[in-house]
PDB file of C-alpha atoms in Angstrom:
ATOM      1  CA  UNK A 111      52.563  -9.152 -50.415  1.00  0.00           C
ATOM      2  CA  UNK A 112      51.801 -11.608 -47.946  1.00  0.00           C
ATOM      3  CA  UNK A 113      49.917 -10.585 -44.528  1.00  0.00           C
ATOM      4  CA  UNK A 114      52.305 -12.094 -41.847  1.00  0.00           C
ATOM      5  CA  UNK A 115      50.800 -13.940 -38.719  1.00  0.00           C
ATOM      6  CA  UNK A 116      53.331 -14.896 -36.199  1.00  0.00           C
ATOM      7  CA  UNK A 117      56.021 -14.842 -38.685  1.00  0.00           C
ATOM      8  CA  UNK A 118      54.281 -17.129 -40.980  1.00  0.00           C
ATOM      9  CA  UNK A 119      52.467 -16.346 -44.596  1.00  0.00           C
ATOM     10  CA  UNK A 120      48.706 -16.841 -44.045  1.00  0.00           C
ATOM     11  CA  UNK A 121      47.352 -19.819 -45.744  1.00  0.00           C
ATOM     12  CA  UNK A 122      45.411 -18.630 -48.864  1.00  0.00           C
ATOM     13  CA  UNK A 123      43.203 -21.225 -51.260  1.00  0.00           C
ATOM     14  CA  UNK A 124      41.847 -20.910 -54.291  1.00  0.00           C
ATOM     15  CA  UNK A 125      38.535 -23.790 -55.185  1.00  0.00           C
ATOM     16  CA  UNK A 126      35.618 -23.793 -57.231  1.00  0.00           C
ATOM     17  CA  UNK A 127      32.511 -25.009 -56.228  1.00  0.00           C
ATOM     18  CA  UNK A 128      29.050 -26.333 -57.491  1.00  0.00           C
ATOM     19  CA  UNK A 129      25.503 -25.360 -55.179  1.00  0.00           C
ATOM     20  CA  UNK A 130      22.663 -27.440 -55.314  1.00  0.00           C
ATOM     21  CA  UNK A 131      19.727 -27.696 -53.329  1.00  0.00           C
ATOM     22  CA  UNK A 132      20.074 -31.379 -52.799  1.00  0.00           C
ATOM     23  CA  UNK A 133      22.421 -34.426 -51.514  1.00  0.00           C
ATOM     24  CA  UNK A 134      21.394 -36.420 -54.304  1.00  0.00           C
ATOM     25  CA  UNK A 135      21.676 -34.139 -56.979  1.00  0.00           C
ATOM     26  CA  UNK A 136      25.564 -33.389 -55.810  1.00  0.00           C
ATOM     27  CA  UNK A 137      25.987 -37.134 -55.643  1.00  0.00           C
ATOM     28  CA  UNK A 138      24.634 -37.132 -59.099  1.00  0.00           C
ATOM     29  CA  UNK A 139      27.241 -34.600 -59.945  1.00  0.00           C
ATOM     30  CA  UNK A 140      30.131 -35.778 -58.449  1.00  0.00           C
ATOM     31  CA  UNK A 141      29.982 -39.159 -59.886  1.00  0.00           C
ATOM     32  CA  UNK A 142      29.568 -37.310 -63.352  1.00  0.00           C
ATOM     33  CA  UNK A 143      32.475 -35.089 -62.339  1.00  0.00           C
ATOM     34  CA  UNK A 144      34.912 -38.239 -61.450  1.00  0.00           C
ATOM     35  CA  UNK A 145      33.463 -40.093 -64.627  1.00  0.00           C
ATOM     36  CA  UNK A 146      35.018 -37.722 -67.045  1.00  0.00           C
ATOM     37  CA  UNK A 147      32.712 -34.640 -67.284  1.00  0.00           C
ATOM     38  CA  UNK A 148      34.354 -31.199 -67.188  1.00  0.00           C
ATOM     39  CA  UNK A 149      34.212 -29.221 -63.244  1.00  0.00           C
ATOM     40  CA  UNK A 150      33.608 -25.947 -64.968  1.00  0.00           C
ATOM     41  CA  UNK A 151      30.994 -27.248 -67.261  1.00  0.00           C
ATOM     42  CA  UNK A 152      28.773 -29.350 -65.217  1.00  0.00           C
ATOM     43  CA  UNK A 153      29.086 -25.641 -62.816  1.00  0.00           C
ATOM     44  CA  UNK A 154      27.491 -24.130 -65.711  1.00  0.00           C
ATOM     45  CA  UNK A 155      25.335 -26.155 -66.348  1.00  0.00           C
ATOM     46  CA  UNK A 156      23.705 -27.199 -62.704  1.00  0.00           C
ATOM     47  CA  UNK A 157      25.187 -24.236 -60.250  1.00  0.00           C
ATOM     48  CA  UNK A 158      22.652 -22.005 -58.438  1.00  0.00           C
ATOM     49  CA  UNK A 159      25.758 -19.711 -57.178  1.00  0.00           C
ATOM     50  CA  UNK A 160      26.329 -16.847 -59.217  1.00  0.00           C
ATOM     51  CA  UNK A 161      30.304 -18.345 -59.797  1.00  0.00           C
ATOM     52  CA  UNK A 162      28.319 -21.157 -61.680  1.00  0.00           C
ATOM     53  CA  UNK A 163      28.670 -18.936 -64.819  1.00  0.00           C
ATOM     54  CA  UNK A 164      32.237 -18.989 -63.822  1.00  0.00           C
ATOM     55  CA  UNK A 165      32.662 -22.381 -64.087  1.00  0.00           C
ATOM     56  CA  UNK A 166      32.460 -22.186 -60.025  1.00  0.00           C
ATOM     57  CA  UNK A 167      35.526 -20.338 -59.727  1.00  0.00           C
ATOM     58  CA  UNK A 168      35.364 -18.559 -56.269  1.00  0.00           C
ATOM     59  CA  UNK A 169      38.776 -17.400 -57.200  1.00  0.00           C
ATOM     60  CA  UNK A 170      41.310 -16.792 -53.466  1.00  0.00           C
ATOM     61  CA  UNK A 171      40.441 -16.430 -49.957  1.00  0.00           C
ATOM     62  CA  UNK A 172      41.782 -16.943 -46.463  1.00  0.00           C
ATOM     63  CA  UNK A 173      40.506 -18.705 -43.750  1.00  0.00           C
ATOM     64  CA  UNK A 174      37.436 -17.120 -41.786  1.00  0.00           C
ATOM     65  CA  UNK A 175      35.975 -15.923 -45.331  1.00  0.00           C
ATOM     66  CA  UNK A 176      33.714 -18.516 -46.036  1.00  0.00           C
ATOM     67  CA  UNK A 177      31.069 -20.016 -43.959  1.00  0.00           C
ATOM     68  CA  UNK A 178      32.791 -22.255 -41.351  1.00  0.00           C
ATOM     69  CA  UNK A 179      31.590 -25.853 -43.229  1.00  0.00           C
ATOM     70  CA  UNK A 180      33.022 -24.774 -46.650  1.00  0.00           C
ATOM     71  CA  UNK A 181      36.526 -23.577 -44.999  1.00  0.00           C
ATOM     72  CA  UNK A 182      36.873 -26.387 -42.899  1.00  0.00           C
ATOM     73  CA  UNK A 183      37.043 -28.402 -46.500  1.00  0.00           C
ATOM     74  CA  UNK A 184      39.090 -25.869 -48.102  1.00  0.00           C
ATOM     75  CA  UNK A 185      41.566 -25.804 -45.999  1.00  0.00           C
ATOM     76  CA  UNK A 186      41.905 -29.325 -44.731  1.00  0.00           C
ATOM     77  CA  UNK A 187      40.780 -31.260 -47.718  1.00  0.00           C
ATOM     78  CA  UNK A 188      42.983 -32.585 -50.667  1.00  0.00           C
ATOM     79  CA  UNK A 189      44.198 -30.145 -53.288  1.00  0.00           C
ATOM     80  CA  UNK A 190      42.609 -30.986 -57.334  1.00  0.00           C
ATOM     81  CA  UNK A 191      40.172 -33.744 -56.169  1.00  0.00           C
ATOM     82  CA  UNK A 192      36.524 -33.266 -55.957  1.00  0.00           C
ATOM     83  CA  UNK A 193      34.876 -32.627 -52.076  1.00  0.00           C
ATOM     84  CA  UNK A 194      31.967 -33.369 -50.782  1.00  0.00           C
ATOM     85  CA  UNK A 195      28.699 -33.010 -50.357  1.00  0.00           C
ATOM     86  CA  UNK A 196      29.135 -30.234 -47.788  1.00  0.00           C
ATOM     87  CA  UNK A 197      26.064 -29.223 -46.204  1.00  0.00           C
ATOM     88  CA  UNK A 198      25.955 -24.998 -45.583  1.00  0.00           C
ATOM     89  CA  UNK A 199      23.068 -22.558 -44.868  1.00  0.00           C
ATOM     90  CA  UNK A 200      23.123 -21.788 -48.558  1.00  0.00           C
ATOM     91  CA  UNK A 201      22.317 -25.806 -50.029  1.00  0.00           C
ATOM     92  CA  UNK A 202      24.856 -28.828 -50.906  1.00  0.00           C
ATOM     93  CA  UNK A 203      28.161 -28.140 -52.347  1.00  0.00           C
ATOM     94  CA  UNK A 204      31.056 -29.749 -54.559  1.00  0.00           C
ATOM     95  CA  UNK A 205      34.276 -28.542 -54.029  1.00  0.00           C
ATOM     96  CA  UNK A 206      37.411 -28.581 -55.583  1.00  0.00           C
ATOM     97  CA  UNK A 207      40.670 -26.778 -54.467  1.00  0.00           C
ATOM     98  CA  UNK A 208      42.710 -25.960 -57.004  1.00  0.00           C
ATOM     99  CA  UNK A 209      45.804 -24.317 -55.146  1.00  0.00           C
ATOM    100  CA  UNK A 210      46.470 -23.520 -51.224  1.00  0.00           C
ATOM    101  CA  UNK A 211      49.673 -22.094 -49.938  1.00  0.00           C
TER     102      UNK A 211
END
């Protein structure tokens, strides 16, 4: 069941993300990321986030549930390539959407 605003389905995403405490290291990352290495894994393996042991997986969410720098990605960004860095409160992320609708 979709929650209807102004006649419209709310936009809902679903991304995984990577938290690091450094640009650098989620440079390092990223270029690993678009170089072959598996999302999920490299979240394993480097992740501070508790979703790391997810393979990142923040699973679905509407906009306004994040923290304003992360949802302004999410929901503007493209959909299965890898975002960022994306400086929040928490440290440096890599994103990836996997769906929106």
């Amino acid at each position: 069941m979709h929650l209807l605003y102004k006649g419209n389905p709310m936009t809902q995403a679903t991304a995984r993300h990577i938290l690091v405490d450094s640009e650098a290291k989620c440079e390092e990352l990223k270029a690993a990321i678009e170089g072959g290495q598996d999302f999920a894994e490299v979240a394993k393996q480097h992740s501070s986030c508790p979703s790391g042991r997810n393979g990142g997986d923040l699973g679905s969410f509407g906009p306004g549930q994040m923290v304003p720098e992360f949802d302004k990605v999410v929901f503007s960004g493209e959909v299965n390539k890898v975002l960022g860095p994306v400086k929040t409160q928490f440290g440096y992320h890599l994103l990836e959407v996997t769906s929106r609708s």
